[in-house]
Amino acid sequence: MTISSQRVTSRTGWGLIVMLATLLAFFGLGAAMLTGMLDALDRNMLLALRGPGGLGDPVGSRGIEEAVRDLTALGGTTLVAVTTVAVSLFLLAQRQGRHAVVLAGVVLLAWLTKDTAKLLFGRARPDLVPHEVFVSSASFPSGHTTMGTVLILTLAVLASRYGPSGRGRLLIYGVAVLLAGLVGFSRVYLGVHWPSDVLAGWCLGAFWAATAWVGLSVSAKSAEVR
C-alpha cells in the first residue's frame, strides 16, 4: 500500500468514527429531550442570554443584535441553496464532478433529514422569550444550525483538498467550526431555539459533512486504483 493510499484509508477511518459519534450524539440528545432531562438546562441557558431590560432584551447592544441576525442567515434556506448551486456549478466547470455531486448530495440529504426529524420529534419552539426573527417549523433540531454546519464544514473539506499546507488546513477547519458555532449560537440568542436543538443541529450537520469527507476519500482511492 502506498503512502497516499494509507492516508486515504486513515481519513476514511476517522470520517467513519465522526459519523458514528455524531449520529449517536444526535439520537442521544433526541432521547434526552423527549424525556425532559434537558428542560432545566435549556431554560437556564436561554434565560442567561437575556439582558437587564427584560425577557425581550437580548444581552448586548443593538449593533450586536443586528450582527447576530446577519450570522443566522448563514444557515438560512436562501443562502445555503444559492451557495450550494453556485459552488456546484463552479466545480462542474472545473471538471470536479464528484466534488459537485458530493456537496449537493449531502446538503440535500441534510435538508431532508432535518425536516423529517422535526416532524418526528415535534418539539415546540421556546416560549420563554420573544422570537427576534420569524419561525414556522418545529424546534428540534435547529434547521439553520444543521444546514449552516453541513454547508460550511463540507466547503472546508473541499477547500482542504486544493493543496494548502498543514497550517492552512488547520486554519480552514478552525474558521469553519467557528462559523458553524456562531450560526448555532445565533439561534439561541434570537430566542427561536432551545440550546439542545442547536446541539442536535451541529451533530446532524457534522454527520453529513463527515459523510462528504468519507465519500470524497473513497472516491479518491477508487480513482487511484483505476
XYZ file of N, CA, C and O in Angstrom, residues 62-221:
640
model
N -27.701 47.048 20.304
C -28.492 46.850 19.087
C -27.613 46.409 17.925
O -28.028 45.628 17.063
N -26.382 46.934 17.902
C -25.452 46.540 16.847
C -25.131 45.056 16.899
O -25.029 44.386 15.860
N -24.976 44.534 18.126
C -24.706 43.107 18.280
C -25.910 42.291 17.820
O -25.765 41.262 17.142
N -27.100 42.747 18.163
C -28.311 42.036 17.734
C -28.386 41.963 16.208
O -28.734 40.918 15.645
N -28.072 43.055 15.529
C -28.110 43.053 14.063
C -27.038 42.142 13.490
O -27.254 41.442 12.495
N -25.858 42.126 14.126
C -24.779 41.246 13.666
C -25.181 39.783 13.807
O -24.892 38.949 12.933
N -25.878 39.462 14.905
C -26.322 38.088 15.119
C -27.366 37.696 14.073
O -27.379 36.557 13.590
N -28.229 38.620 13.700
C -29.207 38.328 12.637
C -28.496 38.051 11.317
O -28.937 37.204 10.529
N -27.411 38.778 11.059
C -26.636 38.516 9.846
C -26.013 37.123 9.900
O -25.999 36.395 8.890
N -25.503 36.740 11.066
C -24.877 35.426 11.211
C -25.886 34.301 11.020
O -25.580 33.280 10.412
N -27.085 34.492 11.540
C -28.089 33.417 11.451
C -28.477 33.145 9.997
O -28.864 32.030 9.657
N -28.316 34.158 9.126
C -28.651 33.975 7.711
C -27.713 32.990 7.019
O -28.060 32.434 5.968
N -26.538 32.728 7.611
C -25.608 31.771 7.012
C -26.195 30.361 6.957
O -25.752 29.533 6.169
N -27.193 30.093 7.800
C -27.843 28.788 7.767
C -29.223 28.823 7.160
O -29.936 27.812 7.190
N -29.609 29.975 6.606
C -30.934 30.119 6.018
C -31.062 29.412 4.681
O -30.071 29.198 3.968
N -32.278 29.062 4.323
C -32.530 28.305 3.098
C -31.999 29.008 1.860
O -31.359 28.384 0.997
N -32.247 30.314 1.752
C -31.840 31.046 0.547
C -30.342 31.026 0.353
O -29.839 30.664 -0.723
N -29.596 31.403 1.396
C -28.145 31.483 1.263
C -27.529 30.101 1.061
O -26.613 29.937 0.241
N -28.025 29.107 1.775
C -27.494 27.750 1.620
C -27.751 27.234 0.210
O -26.856 26.661 -0.428
N -28.963 27.446 -0.309
C -29.299 26.967 -1.649
C -28.468 27.667 -2.718
O -27.908 27.015 -3.616
N -28.376 28.986 -2.627
C -27.618 29.748 -3.625
C -26.145 29.369 -3.596
O -25.511 29.161 -4.649
N -25.583 29.243 -2.402
C -24.167 28.884 -2.276
C -23.908 27.488 -2.809
O -22.926 27.250 -3.527
N -24.787 26.548 -2.490
C -24.611 25.171 -2.948
C -24.662 25.084 -4.473
O -23.811 24.431 -5.098
N -25.629 25.748 -5.068
C -25.750 25.727 -6.529
C -24.541 26.400 -7.177
O -23.960 25.866 -8.141
N -24.139 27.558 -6.655
C -23.024 28.296 -7.243
C -21.726 27.504 -7.166
O -20.982 27.395 -8.160
N -21.428 26.938 -6.006
C -20.185 26.178 -5.849
C -20.230 24.896 -6.672
O -19.222 24.504 -7.279
N -21.386 24.247 -6.721
C -21.511 23.020 -7.519
C -21.271 23.302 -9.001
O -20.573 22.539 -9.691
N -21.833 24.407 -9.504
C -21.612 24.768 -10.907
C -20.140 25.098 -11.164
O -19.585 24.738 -12.210
N -19.512 25.783 -10.213
C -18.081 26.089 -10.347
C -17.266 24.798 -10.404
O -16.360 24.655 -11.240
N -17.573 23.853 -9.528
C -16.847 22.581 -9.514
C -17.053 21.813 -10.810
O -16.119 21.204 -11.338
N -18.264 21.841 -11.329
C -18.522 21.180 -12.609
C -17.715 21.830 -13.730
O -17.181 21.137 -14.605
N -17.641 23.155 -13.701
C -16.861 23.876 -14.712
C -15.376 23.532 -14.620
O -14.655 23.574 -15.626
N -14.917 23.183 -13.408
C -13.520 22.802 -13.201
C -13.295 21.295 -13.383
O -12.235 20.782 -13.036
N -14.314 20.606 -13.903
C -14.256 19.164 -14.135
C -14.034 18.383 -12.845
O -13.312 17.377 -12.804
N -14.669 18.864 -11.775
C -14.639 18.193 -10.481
C -16.055 17.700 -10.173
O -16.678 18.087 -9.193
N -16.550 16.829 -11.054
C -17.924 16.382 -10.953
C -18.233 15.657 -9.657
O -19.293 15.861 -9.063
N -17.314 14.807 -9.188
C -17.602 14.071 -7.964
C -17.669 15.002 -6.759
O -18.461 14.781 -5.846
N -16.864 16.062 -6.771
C -16.928 17.043 -5.689
C -18.283 17.749 -5.694
O -18.889 17.978 -4.637
N -18.740 18.107 -6.882
C -20.030 18.787 -7.007
C -21.166 17.888 -6.535
O -22.081 18.327 -5.827
N -21.117 16.621 -6.936
C -22.172 15.678 -6.558
C -22.190 15.466 -5.047
O -23.259 15.431 -4.418
N -21.017 15.331 -4.451
C -20.947 15.118 -3.003
C -21.491 16.328 -2.254
O -22.280 16.191 -1.312
N -21.090 17.526 -2.657
C -21.575 18.741 -1.995
C -23.091 18.845 -2.087
O -23.780 19.009 -1.061
N -23.616 18.761 -3.299
C -25.060 18.888 -3.479
C -25.800 17.755 -2.768
O -26.866 17.969 -2.174
N -25.211 16.556 -2.798
C -25.859 15.404 -2.190
C -25.999 15.521 -0.681
O -27.079 15.280 -0.129
N -24.920 15.899 0.005
C -25.004 15.957 1.471
C -25.873 17.125 1.929
O -26.569 17.026 2.951
N -25.870 18.229 1.186
C -26.740 19.348 1.546
C -28.208 18.948 1.406
O -29.034 19.240 2.279
N -28.535 18.263 0.316
C -29.910 17.808 0.112
C -30.327 16.793 1.182
O -31.431 16.873 1.744
N -29.448 15.858 1.493
C -29.757 14.848 2.497
C -29.911 15.469 3.886
O -30.772 15.055 4.677
N -29.088 16.458 4.181
C -29.203 17.152 5.469
C -30.546 17.866 5.564
O -31.208 17.842 6.612
N -30.951 18.489 4.473
C -32.238 19.190 4.452
C -33.392 18.204 4.668
O -34.305 18.469 5.458
N -33.349 17.058 3.992
C -34.412 16.068 4.116
C -34.460 15.474 5.525
O -35.545 15.309 6.100
N -33.305 15.152 6.087
C -33.289 14.512 7.401
C -33.663 15.478 8.519
O -34.346 15.080 9.470
N -33.275 16.733 8.411
C -33.643 17.670 9.487
C -35.137 17.949 9.441
O -35.786 18.082 10.491
N -35.730 18.019 8.257
C -37.180 18.212 8.171
C -37.935 16.990 8.680
O -38.963 17.110 9.363
N -37.418 15.801 8.361
C -38.041 14.573 8.853
C -37.953 14.502 10.375
O -38.924 14.136 11.052
N -36.784 14.867 10.916
C -36.605 14.843 12.367
C -37.534 15.837 13.056
O -38.099 15.552 14.115
N -37.720 17.003 12.453
C -38.634 17.985 13.040
C -40.053 17.410 13.141
O -40.754 17.597 14.143
N -40.469 16.706 12.098
C -41.804 16.104 12.112
C -41.914 15.000 13.156
O -42.918 14.880 13.860
N -40.869 14.180 13.269
C -40.909 13.059 14.189
C -40.863 13.503 15.648
O -41.614 12.985 16.489
N -40.000 14.460 15.966
C -39.850 14.895 17.352
C -40.934 15.904 17.747
O -41.384 15.921 18.889
N -41.338 16.759 16.805
C -42.435 17.680 17.033
C -42.279 18.599 18.238
O -43.265 18.910 18.913
N -41.098 19.042 18.518
C -40.866 19.892 19.698
C -41.315 21.327 19.433
O -41.061 21.886 18.364
N -41.971 21.907 20.429
C -42.421 23.293 20.295
C -41.252 24.254 20.443
O -40.257 23.966 21.118
N -41.374 25.402 19.811
C -40.367 26.452 19.938
C -40.359 27.017 21.370
O -41.335 26.894 22.105
N -39.251 27.641 21.777
C -39.205 28.251 23.110
C -40.325 29.269 23.291
O -40.615 30.049 22.379
N -40.938 29.241 24.463
C -41.995 30.206 24.760
C -41.623 31.114 25.928
O -42.448 31.885 26.417
N -40.363 31.033 26.363
C -39.921 31.852 27.489
C -39.653 33.295 27.102
O -39.844 34.215 27.906
N -39.177 33.484 25.870
C -38.756 34.811 25.422
C -39.362 35.098 24.053
O -39.713 34.167 23.315
N -39.476 36.383 23.681
C -39.980 36.719 22.341
C -39.013 36.240 21.263
O -37.800 36.215 21.462
N -39.567 35.862 20.127
C -38.741 35.469 18.983
C -38.294 36.724 18.239
O -39.117 37.559 17.867
N -36.985 36.822 18.002
C -36.436 38.002 17.343
C -36.470 37.902 15.823
O -36.199 38.878 15.132
N -36.760 36.714 15.297
C -36.921 36.511 13.850
C -38.097 35.570 13.641
O -38.514 34.848 14.552
N -38.637 35.556 12.419
C -39.800 34.732 12.109
C -39.424 33.263 12.060
O -38.385 32.883 11.515
N -40.277 32.402 12.631
C -40.091 30.948 12.561
C -41.440 30.295 12.275
O -42.494 30.845 12.609
N -41.401 29.108 11.665
C -42.659 28.458 11.312
C -42.668 26.950 11.536
O -43.732 26.339 11.556
N -41.510 26.333 11.696
C -41.450 24.879 11.813
C -41.195 24.461 13.260
O -41.060 25.304 14.153
N -41.127 23.149 13.481
C -40.835 22.625 14.813
C -39.399 22.976 15.207
O -38.597 23.423 14.388
N -39.074 22.723 16.476
C -37.837 23.254 17.033
C -36.638 22.312 16.985
O -35.504 22.770 16.891
N -36.868 20.987 17.041
C -35.759 20.028 17.164
C -35.624 19.198 15.888
O -36.579 18.527 15.495
N -34.444 19.232 15.248
C -33.246 20.019 15.560
C -33.321 21.402 14.919
O -34.219 21.671 14.111
N -32.373 22.254 15.229
C -32.306 23.564 14.597
C -31.949 23.407 13.122
O -30.881 22.897 12.783
N -32.852 23.847 12.243
C -32.603 23.726 10.805
C -31.480 24.619 10.328
O -30.636 24.198 9.525
N -31.455 25.871 10.805
C -30.376 26.782 10.412
C -29.015 26.225 10.823
O -28.049 26.282 10.061
N -28.952 25.674 12.043
C -27.690 25.120 12.525
C -27.274 23.913 11.701
O -26.111 23.779 11.316
N -28.227 23.041 11.413
C -27.932 21.851 10.606
C -27.399 22.239 9.239
O -26.342 21.746 8.807
N -28.110 23.115 8.549
C -27.739 23.457 7.181
C -26.470 24.312 7.128
O -25.629 24.134 6.241
N -26.333 25.230 8.073
C -25.106 26.020 8.117
C -23.897 25.140 8.381
O -22.836 25.304 7.767
N -24.054 24.175 9.289
C -22.940 23.295 9.643
C -22.537 22.400 8.486
O -21.349 22.278 8.155
N -23.508 21.752 7.841
C -23.152 20.847 6.750
C -22.530 21.609 5.588
O -21.544 21.152 4.991
N -23.064 22.776 5.258
C -22.516 23.528 4.134
C -21.112 24.045 4.448
O -20.178 23.851 3.659
N -20.945 24.681 5.588
C -19.659 25.295 5.924
C -18.572 24.236 6.084
O -17.459 24.377 5.562
N -18.879 23.153 6.798
C -17.866 22.116 7.009
C -17.538 21.370 5.718
O -16.379 21.013 5.474
N -18.538 21.136 4.864
C -18.261 20.450 3.596
C -17.427 21.329 2.677
O -16.522 20.845 1.980
N -17.707 22.633 2.667
C -16.861 23.545 1.894
C -15.429 23.534 2.420
O -14.469 23.622 1.643
N -15.273 23.408 3.746
C -13.929 23.332 4.325
C -13.224 22.050 3.882
O -12.024 22.058 3.572
N -13.979 20.939 3.846
C -13.409 19.670 3.375
C -12.936 19.803 1.933
O -11.827 19.376 1.583
N -13.759 20.426 1.096
C -13.380 20.611 -0.309
C -12.168 21.532 -0.444
O -11.237 21.253 -1.211
N -12.180 22.645 0.300
C -11.075 23.601 0.213
C -9.764 22.976 0.675
O -8.692 23.273 0.125
N -9.836 22.087 1.661
C -8.613 21.468 2.192
C -7.962 20.525 1.191
O -6.804 20.144 1.356
N -8.695 20.165 0.140
C -8.174 19.236 -0.857
C -7.476 19.941 -2.016
O -7.022 19.290 -2.946
N -7.409 21.265 -1.952
C -6.788 22.008 -3.043
C -5.396 22.501 -2.673
O -5.012 23.626 -2.986
N -4.661 21.678 -1.943
C -3.243 21.901 -1.760
C -2.746 22.788 -0.646
O -1.569 23.140 -0.652
N -3.550 23.182 0.346
C -2.989 24.006 1.415
C -2.053 23.190 2.303
O -2.135 21.954 2.349
N -1.169 23.870 3.018
C -0.260 23.212 3.946
C -1.029 22.724 5.162
O -2.237 22.961 5.299
N -0.324 22.052 6.066
C -0.959 21.587 7.289
C -1.559 22.727 8.082
O -2.684 22.634 8.583
N -0.826 23.842 8.191
C -1.353 25.003 8.912
C -2.538 25.604 8.170
O -3.483 26.087 8.785
N -2.463 25.582 6.853
C -3.567 26.119 6.051
C -4.840 25.327 6.266
O -5.923 25.901 6.417
N -4.709 24.000 6.294
C -5.880 23.162 6.535
C -6.440 23.394 7.937
O -7.662 23.440 8.136
N -5.538 23.552 8.906
C -5.974 23.812 10.277
C -6.747 25.122 10.352
O -7.775 25.214 11.037
N -6.266 26.132 9.641
C -6.951 27.429 9.619
C -8.327 27.297 8.971
O -9.320 27.841 9.481
N -8.397 26.580 7.859
C -9.672 26.385 7.155
C -10.692 25.729 8.071
O -11.832 26.189 8.205
N -10.298 24.644 8.722
C -11.230 23.930 9.597
C -11.572 24.757 10.833
O -12.708 24.722 11.318
N -10.595 25.503 11.340
C -10.864 26.341 12.504
C -11.898 27.410 12.218
O -12.829 27.630 13.010
N -11.755 28.081 11.074
C -12.724 29.111 10.685
C -14.096 28.494 10.442
O -15.128 29.058 10.831
N -14.118 27.318 9.803
C -15.394 26.645 9.521
C -16.132 26.281 10.804
O -17.338 26.508 10.930
N -15.409 25.720 11.767
C -16.032 25.352 13.042
C -16.535 26.595 13.767
O -17.629 26.593 14.357
N -15.760 27.683 13.720
C -16.174 28.930 14.367
C -17.460 29.462 13.748
O -18.405 29.841 14.466
N -17.533 29.480 12.422
C -18.730 29.992 11.752
C -19.958 29.119 12.051
O -21.048 29.629 12.329
N -19.764 27.797 11.996
C -20.878 26.902 12.312
C -21.330 27.103 13.759
O -22.532 27.071 14.066
N -20.361 27.315 14.642
C -20.699 27.563 16.035
C -21.484 28.846 16.219
O -22.442 28.902 16.999
N -21.110 29.896 15.483
C -21.811 31.174 15.591
C -23.232 31.099 15.049
O -24.143 31.736 15.587
N -23.420 30.327 13.987
C -24.780 30.156 13.461
C -25.669 29.514 14.531
O -26.790 29.966 14.781
N -25.164 28.476 15.171
C -25.934 27.826 16.212
C -26.208 28.749 17.389
O -27.341 28.826 17.891
N -25.185 29.473 17.824
C -25.362 30.417 18.932
C -26.418 31.454 18.603
O -27.226 31.830 19.463
N -26.449 31.906 17.358
C -27.395 32.946 16.965
C -28.833 32.508 17.154
O -29.710 33.313 17.476
N -29.095 31.217 16.981
C -30.469 30.731 17.090
C -30.974 30.775 18.535
O -32.140 31.060 18.795
N -30.089 30.510 19.470
C -30.462 30.616 20.887
C -30.546 32.082 21.292
O -31.479 32.500 21.991
N -29.591 32.871 20.851
C -29.564 34.301 21.167
C -30.844 34.993 20.710
O -31.387 35.859 21.410
N -31.336 34.610 19.546
C -32.541 35.230 18.998
C -33.824 34.634 19.577
O -34.929 35.046 19.204
N -33.680 33.664 20.476
C -34.823 33.127 21.192
C -35.693 32.164 20.416
O -36.809 31.862 20.847
N -35.203 31.647 19.289
C -36.040 30.791 18.446
C -35.725 29.303 18.596
O -36.389 28.464 17.983
N -34.697 28.971 19.383
C -34.354 27.569 19.610
C -33.855 27.358 21.030
O -33.227 28.234 21.622
N -34.144 26.171 21.544
C -33.524 25.722 22.777
C -32.078 25.333 22.476
O -31.772 24.893 21.360
N -31.172 25.471 23.458
C -29.777 25.072 23.217
C -29.621 23.631 22.739
O -28.770 23.337 21.894
N -30.436 22.706 23.257
C -30.318 21.311 22.818
C -30.725 21.137 21.357
O -30.235 20.225 20.674
N -31.602 22.009 20.844
C -31.932 21.983 19.411
C -30.685 22.269 18.580
O -30.449 21.650 17.532
N -29.913 23.233 19.065
C -28.699 23.643 18.359
C -27.642 22.545 18.428
O -26.975 22.245 17.430
N -27.480 21.942 19.604
C -26.535 20.828 19.729
C -26.887 19.711 18.749
O -26.013 19.144 18.092
N -28.174 19.411 18.649
C -28.612 18.367 17.711
C -28.342 18.789 16.269
O -27.958 17.962 15.432
N -28.538 20.066 15.956
C -28.260 20.566 14.618
C -26.786 20.461 14.268
O -26.427 20.086 13.137
N -25.920 20.787 15.228
C -24.480 20.622 14.996
C -24.147 19.160 14.715
O -23.369 18.863 13.810
N -24.727 18.257 15.500
C -24.449 16.828 15.316
C -24.919 16.340 13.948
O -24.185 15.628 13.243
N -26.138 16.717 13.564
C -26.678 16.247 12.283
C -25.903 16.847 11.114
O -25.584 16.142 10.143
N -25.585 18.139 11.192
C -24.807 18.759 10.130
C -23.415 18.171 10.024
O -22.903 17.916 8.916
N -22.775 17.920 11.178
C -21.433 17.334 11.176
C -21.458 15.903 10.642
O -20.511 15.462 9.981
N -22.542 15.182 10.926
C -22.670 13.821 10.396
C -22.620 13.835 8.873
O -21.888 13.041 8.260
N -23.381 14.721 8.253
C -23.403 14.751 6.790
C -22.116 15.317 6.215
O -21.673 14.904 5.129
N -21.476 16.247 6.923
C -20.180 16.738 6.462
C -19.131 15.626 6.528
O -18.289 15.492 5.628
N -19.177 14.803 7.590
C -18.269 13.659 7.687
C -18.565 12.636 6.597
O -17.657 11.986 6.066
N -19.841 12.519 6.243
C -20.221 11.637 5.130
C -19.575 12.120 3.834
O -19.092 11.317 3.023
N -19.563 13.437 3.643
C -18.898 14.006 2.463
C -17.410 13.686 2.485
O -16.811 13.336 1.447
N -16.808 13.819 3.644
C -15.383 13.523 3.814
C -15.084 12.064 3.429
O -14.157 11.785 2.664
N -15.894 11.145 3.936
C -15.704 9.735 3.627
C -15.948 9.471 2.142
O -15.174 8.758 1.488
N -17.006 10.066 1.605
C -17.316 9.862 0.192
C -16.203 10.334 -0.720
O -15.838 9.645 -1.690
N -15.639 11.489 -0.409
C -14.545 12.011 -1.227
C -13.288 11.158 -1.085
O -12.557 10.944 -2.058
N -13.022 10.670 0.127
C -11.840 9.841 0.348
C -11.956 8.516 -0.396
O -11.008 8.055 -1.032
N -13.134 7.902 -0.331
C -13.342 6.618 -1.012
C -13.259 6.790 -2.520
O -12.642 5.978 -3.228
N -13.857 7.875 -3.039
C -13.815 8.086 -4.482
C -12.398 8.392 -4.951
O -12.002 7.999 -6.052
N -11.617 9.087 -4.115
C -10.235 9.366 -4.462
C -9.419 8.083 -4.519
O -8.575 7.892 -5.400
N -9.675 7.181 -3.561
C -8.964 5.897 -3.554
C -9.338 5.070 -4.773
O -8.468 4.415 -5.388
